[in-house]
Short mmCIF file of C-alpha atoms in Angstrom, two decimals:
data_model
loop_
_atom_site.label_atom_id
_atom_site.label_comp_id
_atom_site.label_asym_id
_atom_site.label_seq_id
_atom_site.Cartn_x
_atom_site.Cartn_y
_atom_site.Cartn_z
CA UNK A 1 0.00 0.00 0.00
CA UNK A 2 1.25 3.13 -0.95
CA UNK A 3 0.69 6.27 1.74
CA UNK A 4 2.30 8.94 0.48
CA UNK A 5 1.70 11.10 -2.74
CA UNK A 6 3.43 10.00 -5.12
CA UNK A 7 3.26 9.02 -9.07
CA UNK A 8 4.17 5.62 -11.07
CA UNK A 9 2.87 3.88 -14.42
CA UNK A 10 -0.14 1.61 -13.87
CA UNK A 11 0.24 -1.83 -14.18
CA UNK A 12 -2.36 -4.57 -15.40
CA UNK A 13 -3.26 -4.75 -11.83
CA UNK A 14 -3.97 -1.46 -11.18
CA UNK A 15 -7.15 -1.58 -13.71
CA UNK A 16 -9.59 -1.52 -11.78
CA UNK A 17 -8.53 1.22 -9.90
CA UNK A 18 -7.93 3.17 -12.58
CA UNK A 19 -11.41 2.25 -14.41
CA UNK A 20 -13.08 4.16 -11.39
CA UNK A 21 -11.14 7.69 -11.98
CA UNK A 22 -11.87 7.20 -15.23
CA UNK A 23 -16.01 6.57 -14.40
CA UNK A 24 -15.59 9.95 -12.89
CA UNK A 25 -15.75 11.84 -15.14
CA UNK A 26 -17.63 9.68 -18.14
CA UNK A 27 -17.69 11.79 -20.91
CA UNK A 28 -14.51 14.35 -20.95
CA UNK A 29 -12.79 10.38 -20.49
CA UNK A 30 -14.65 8.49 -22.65
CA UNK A 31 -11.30 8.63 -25.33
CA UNK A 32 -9.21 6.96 -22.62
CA UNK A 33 -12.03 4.73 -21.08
CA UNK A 34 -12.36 3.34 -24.73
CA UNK A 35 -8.77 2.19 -24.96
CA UNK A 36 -8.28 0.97 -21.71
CA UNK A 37 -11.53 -0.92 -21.52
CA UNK A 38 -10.57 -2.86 -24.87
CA UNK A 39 -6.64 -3.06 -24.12
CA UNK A 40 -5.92 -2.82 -20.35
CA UNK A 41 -3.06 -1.12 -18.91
CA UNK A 42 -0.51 -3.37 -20.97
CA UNK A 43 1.67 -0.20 -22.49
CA UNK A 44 2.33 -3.18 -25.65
CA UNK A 45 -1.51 -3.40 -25.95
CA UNK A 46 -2.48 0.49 -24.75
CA UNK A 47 -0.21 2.48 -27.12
CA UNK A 48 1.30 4.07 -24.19
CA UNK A 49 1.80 4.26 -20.63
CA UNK A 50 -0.93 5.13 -17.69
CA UNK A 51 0.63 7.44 -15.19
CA UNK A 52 -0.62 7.28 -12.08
CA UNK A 53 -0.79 9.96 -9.08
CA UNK A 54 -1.85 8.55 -5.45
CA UNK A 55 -3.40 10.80 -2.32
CA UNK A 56 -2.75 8.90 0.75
CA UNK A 57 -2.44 5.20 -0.93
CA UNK A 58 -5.51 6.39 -2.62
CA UNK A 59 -5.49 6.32 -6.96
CA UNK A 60 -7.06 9.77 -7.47
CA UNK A 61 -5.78 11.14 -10.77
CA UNK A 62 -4.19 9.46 -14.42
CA UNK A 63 -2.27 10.86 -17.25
CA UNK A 64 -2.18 8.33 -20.77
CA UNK A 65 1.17 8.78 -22.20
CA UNK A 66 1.41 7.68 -25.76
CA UNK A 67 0.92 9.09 -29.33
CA UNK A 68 -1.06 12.01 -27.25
CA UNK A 69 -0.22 12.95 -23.14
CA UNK A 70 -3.89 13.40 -21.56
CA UNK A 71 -4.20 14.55 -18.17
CA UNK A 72 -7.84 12.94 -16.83
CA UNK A 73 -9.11 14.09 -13.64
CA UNK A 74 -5.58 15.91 -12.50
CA UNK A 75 -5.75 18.04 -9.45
CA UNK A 76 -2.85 20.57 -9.71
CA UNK A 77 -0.45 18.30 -7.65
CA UNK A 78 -1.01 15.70 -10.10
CA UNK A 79 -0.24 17.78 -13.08
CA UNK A 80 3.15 18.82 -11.09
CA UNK A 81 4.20 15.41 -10.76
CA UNK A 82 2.88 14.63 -14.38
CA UNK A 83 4.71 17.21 -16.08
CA UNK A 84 8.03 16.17 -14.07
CA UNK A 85 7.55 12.51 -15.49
CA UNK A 86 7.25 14.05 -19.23
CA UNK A 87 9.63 16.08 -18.69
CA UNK A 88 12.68 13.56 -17.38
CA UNK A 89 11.66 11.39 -20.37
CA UNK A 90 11.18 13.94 -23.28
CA UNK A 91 8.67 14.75 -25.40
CA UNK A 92 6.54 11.76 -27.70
CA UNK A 93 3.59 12.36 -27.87
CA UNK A 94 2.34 14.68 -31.03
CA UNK A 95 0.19 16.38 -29.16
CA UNK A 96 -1.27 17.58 -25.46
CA UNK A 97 -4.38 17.47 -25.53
CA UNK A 98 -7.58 16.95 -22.51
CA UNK A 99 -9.51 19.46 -20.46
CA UNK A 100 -8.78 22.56 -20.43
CA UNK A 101 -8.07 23.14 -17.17
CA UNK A 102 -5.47 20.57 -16.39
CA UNK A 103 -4.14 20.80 -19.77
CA UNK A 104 -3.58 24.22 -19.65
CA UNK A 105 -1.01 24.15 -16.50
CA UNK A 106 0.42 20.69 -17.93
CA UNK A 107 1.28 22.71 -20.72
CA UNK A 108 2.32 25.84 -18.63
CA UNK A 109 4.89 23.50 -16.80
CA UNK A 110 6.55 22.16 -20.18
CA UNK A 111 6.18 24.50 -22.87
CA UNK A 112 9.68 25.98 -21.48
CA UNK A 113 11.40 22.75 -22.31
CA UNK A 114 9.22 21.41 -25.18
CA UNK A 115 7.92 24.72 -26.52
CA UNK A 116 7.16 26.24 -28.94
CA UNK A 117 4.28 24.13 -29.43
CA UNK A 118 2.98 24.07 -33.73
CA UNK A 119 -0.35 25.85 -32.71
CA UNK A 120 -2.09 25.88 -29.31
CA UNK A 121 -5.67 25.88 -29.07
CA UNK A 122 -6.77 26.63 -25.58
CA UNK A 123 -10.78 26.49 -25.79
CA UNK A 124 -12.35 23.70 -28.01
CA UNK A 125 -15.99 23.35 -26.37
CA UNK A 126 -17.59 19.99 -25.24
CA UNK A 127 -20.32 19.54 -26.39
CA UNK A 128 -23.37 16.50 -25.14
CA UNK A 129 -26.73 15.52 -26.52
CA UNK A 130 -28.40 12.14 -24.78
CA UNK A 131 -31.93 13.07 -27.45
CA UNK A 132 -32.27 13.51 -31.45
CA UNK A 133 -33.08 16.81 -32.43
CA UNK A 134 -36.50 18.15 -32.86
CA UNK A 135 -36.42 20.18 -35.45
CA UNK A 136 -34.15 17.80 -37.87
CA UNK A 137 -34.60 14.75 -39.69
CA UNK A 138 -31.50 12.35 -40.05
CA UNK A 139 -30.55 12.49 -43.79
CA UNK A 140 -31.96 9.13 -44.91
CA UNK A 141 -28.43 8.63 -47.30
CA UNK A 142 -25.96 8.56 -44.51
CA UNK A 143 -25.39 5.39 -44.11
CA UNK A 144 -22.87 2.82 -42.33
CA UNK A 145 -19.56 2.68 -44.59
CA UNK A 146 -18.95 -0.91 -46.06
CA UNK A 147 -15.25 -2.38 -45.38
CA UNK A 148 -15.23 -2.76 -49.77
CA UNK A 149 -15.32 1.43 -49.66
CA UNK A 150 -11.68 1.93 -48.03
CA UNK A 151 -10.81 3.40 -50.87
CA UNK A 152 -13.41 5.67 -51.09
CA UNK A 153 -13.69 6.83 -47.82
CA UNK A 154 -9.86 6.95 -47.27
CA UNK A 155 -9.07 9.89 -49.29
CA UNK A 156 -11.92 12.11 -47.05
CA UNK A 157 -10.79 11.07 -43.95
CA UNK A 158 -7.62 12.25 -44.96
CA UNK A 159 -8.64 15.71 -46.58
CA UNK A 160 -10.69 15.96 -42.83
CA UNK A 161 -7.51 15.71 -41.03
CA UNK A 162 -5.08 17.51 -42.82
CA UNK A 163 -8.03 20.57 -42.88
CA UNK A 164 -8.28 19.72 -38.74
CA UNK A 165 -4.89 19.27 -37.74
CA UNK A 166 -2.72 20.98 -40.32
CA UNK A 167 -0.73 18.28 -41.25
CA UNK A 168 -1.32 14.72 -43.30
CA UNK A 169 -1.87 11.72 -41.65
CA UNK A 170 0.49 10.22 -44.34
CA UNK A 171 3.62 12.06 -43.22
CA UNK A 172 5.83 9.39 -41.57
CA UNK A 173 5.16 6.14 -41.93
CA UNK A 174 2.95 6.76 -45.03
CA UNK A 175 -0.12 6.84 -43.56
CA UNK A 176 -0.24 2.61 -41.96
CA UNK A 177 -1.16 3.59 -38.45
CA UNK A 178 -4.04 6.01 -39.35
CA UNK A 179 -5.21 3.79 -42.34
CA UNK A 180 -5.42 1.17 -39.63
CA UNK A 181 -7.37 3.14 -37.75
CA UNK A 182 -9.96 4.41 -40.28
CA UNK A 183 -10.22 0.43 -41.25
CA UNK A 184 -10.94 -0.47 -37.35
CA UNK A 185 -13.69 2.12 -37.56
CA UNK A 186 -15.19 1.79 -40.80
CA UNK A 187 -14.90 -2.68 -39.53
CA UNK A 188 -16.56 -2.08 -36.38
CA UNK A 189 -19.73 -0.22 -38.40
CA UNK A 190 -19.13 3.02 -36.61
CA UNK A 191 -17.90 5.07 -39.81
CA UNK A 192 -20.56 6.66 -41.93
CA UNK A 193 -20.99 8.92 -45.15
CA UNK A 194 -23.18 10.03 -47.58
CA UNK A 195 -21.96 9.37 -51.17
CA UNK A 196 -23.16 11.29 -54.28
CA UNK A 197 -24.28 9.49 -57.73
CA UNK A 198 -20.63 9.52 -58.70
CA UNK A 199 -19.76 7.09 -55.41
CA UNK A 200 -18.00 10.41 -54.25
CA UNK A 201 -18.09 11.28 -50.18
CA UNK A 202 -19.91 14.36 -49.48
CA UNK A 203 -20.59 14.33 -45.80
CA UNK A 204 -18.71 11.53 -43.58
CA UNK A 205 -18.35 10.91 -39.48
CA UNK A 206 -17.24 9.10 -37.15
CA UNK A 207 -18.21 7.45 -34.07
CA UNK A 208 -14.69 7.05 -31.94
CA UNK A 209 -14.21 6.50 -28.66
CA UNK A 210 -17.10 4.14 -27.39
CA UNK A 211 -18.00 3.27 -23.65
CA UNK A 212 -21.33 1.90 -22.23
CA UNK A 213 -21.82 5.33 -20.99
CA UNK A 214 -20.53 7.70 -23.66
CA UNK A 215 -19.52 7.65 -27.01
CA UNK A 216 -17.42 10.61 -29.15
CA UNK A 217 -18.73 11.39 -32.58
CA UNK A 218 -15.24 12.87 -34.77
CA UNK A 219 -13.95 13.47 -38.32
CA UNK A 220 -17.09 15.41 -39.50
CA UNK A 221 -16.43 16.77 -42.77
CA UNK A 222 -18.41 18.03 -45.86
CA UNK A 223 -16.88 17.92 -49.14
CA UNK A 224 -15.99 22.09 -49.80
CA UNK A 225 -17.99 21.74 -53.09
CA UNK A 226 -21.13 20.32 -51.25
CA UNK A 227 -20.85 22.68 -48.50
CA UNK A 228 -23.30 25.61 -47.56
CA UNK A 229 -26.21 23.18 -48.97
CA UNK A 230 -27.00 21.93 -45.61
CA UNK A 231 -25.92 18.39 -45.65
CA UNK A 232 -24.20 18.83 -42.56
CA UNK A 233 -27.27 19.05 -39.72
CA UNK A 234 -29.03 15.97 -41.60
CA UNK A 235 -25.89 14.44 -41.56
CA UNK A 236 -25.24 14.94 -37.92
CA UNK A 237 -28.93 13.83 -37.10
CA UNK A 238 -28.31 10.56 -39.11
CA UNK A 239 -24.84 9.54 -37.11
CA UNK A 240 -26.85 10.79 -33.78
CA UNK A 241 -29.48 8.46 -34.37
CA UNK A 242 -27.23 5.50 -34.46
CA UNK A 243 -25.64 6.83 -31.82
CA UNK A 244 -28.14 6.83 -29.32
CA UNK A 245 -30.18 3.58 -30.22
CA UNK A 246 -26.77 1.55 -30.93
CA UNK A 247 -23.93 2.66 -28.71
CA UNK A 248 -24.72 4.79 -25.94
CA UNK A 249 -26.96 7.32 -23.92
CA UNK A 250 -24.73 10.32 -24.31
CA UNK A 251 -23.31 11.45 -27.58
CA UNK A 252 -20.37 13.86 -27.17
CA UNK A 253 -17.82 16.07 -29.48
CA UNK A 254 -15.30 18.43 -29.10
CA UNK A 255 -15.07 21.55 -31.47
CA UNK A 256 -12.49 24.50 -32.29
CA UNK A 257 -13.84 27.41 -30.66
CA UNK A 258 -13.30 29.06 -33.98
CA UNK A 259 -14.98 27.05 -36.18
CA UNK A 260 -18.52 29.17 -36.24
CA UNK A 261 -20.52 26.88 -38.85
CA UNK A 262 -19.71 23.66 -37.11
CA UNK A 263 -20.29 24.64 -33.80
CA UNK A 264 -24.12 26.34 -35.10
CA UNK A 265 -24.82 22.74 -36.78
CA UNK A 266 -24.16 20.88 -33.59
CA UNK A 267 -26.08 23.22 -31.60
CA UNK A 268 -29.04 23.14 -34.31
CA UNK A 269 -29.22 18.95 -33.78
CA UNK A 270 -29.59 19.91 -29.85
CA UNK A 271 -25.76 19.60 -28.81
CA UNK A 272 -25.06 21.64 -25.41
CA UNK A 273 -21.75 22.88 -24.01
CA UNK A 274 -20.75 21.08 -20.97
CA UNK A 275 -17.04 22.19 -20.59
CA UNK A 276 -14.14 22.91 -22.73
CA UNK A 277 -10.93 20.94 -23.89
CA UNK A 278 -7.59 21.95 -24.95
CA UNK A 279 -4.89 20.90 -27.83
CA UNK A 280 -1.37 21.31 -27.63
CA UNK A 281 -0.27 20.39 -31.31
CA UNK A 282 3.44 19.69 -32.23
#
């Protein structure tokens, strides 16, 4: 038993431990909760380490430490002792990324010796729905992407993230690890799109990180020709819907604070703000 505060990585032992912080806070952790309810704490399996902090013997706070560092329910002390463990064993994640709060003074601690960071953005609202809209029917040709489309849906996912992040998904190791990913998604019937007569994608998402008690809908996009022709509300409706009746009973997102039509089409299919996140992007 450990009575002191102190930090360490999780081990497979530690899960369950670790599976109530994370039940905390359900829906800011529902990209963590995903991984580690499907992988463990097994860094081969996870992607990454689990950092833990301990109050009095007492598991009270986590940090996942792979491609991205998330802080998850960090009081300050925990983001101190956080931020020393990044720091001693140097930066690899691509990005920083989690609520704002703790994110913010995670950052604040190792922007001297990481910094400068590739673009910070410090508000990126959270936004819940647990009911379909009222006011908007789901567009009746989104549909569930089949696993013989890869190719079709491959080049959109990647137009969505370069547009997002500012950077290709291909850079590297030529794209494997993120074409594996769009295959586990579009596999597991949780990728979607609406394709024009041409077999073209016009409007595609995502439904990501997936717990029994929240799920994250991500990689929205509309093709820029098709866009202003409001496929994008009938869209979201569609993905909600199979959201709520298939997966779980609360649908979140995060947004870019600056992204004014997005954020007006999730509010129009009845998303709320219920906090904010942050990204630290490298």
């Amino acid at each position: 038993m450990l009575t002191q505060t102190t930090s360490r990585v999780l081990e497979p032992a530690d899960l369950d431990a670790a599976l109530a912080v994370l039940d905390r806070e359900p829906v800011a952790n529902a990209f963590v909760t995903s991984r580690v309810q499907v992988a463990g704490l097994d860094p081969w399996r996870l992607g990454g380490e689990m950092w833990g902090w301990y109050e009095d013997g007492i598991l009270t706070s986590l940090c996942y430490a792979g491609a991205n560092l998330v802080p998850l329910c960090a009081t300050p002390r925990a983001v101190r002792a956080f931020a020393g463990r990044a720091r001693r064993a140097g930066r690899r994640c691509s990005s920083i990324v989690g609520p704002a709060r703790p994110t913010a003074e995670l950052w604040r601690l190792l922007e001297p010796g990481w910094g400068p960071a590739r673009e910070v953005r410090p508000h990126q609202p959270l936004m819940i729905t647990d009911r379909m809209p009222a006011g908007v029917a789901p567009d009746p040709y989104v549909r569930r992407v089949r696993k013989d489309e890869m190719e079709t849906i491959m080049p959109a996912c990647v137009a969505m993230f370069t547009e997002e992040v500012g950077v290709s998904p291909l850079a590297g190791d030529g794209g494997l690890l993120y074409q594996a990913r769009v295959a586990e998604l579009v596999g597991s019937g949780r990728s979607f799109a609406r394709f024009d007569a041409d077999g073209k994608v016009v409007f595609k998402a995502e439904i990501g990180a997936v717990t029994d008690r929240a799920c994250q809908i991500q990689g929205v996009w509309v093709a820029p020709e098709y866009r202003g022709r409001g496929l994008a509300a009938p869209g979201m409706a569609a993905v909600l819907r199979y959201a709520l009746t298939e997966v779980a009973p609360v649908v979140s997102l995060y947004v870019n604070d600056f992204n004014t039509p997005a954020r007006r089409t999730y509010r129009k299919v009845g998303f709320q703000e219920a906090g904010a996140f942050m990204s630290v992007l490298f």
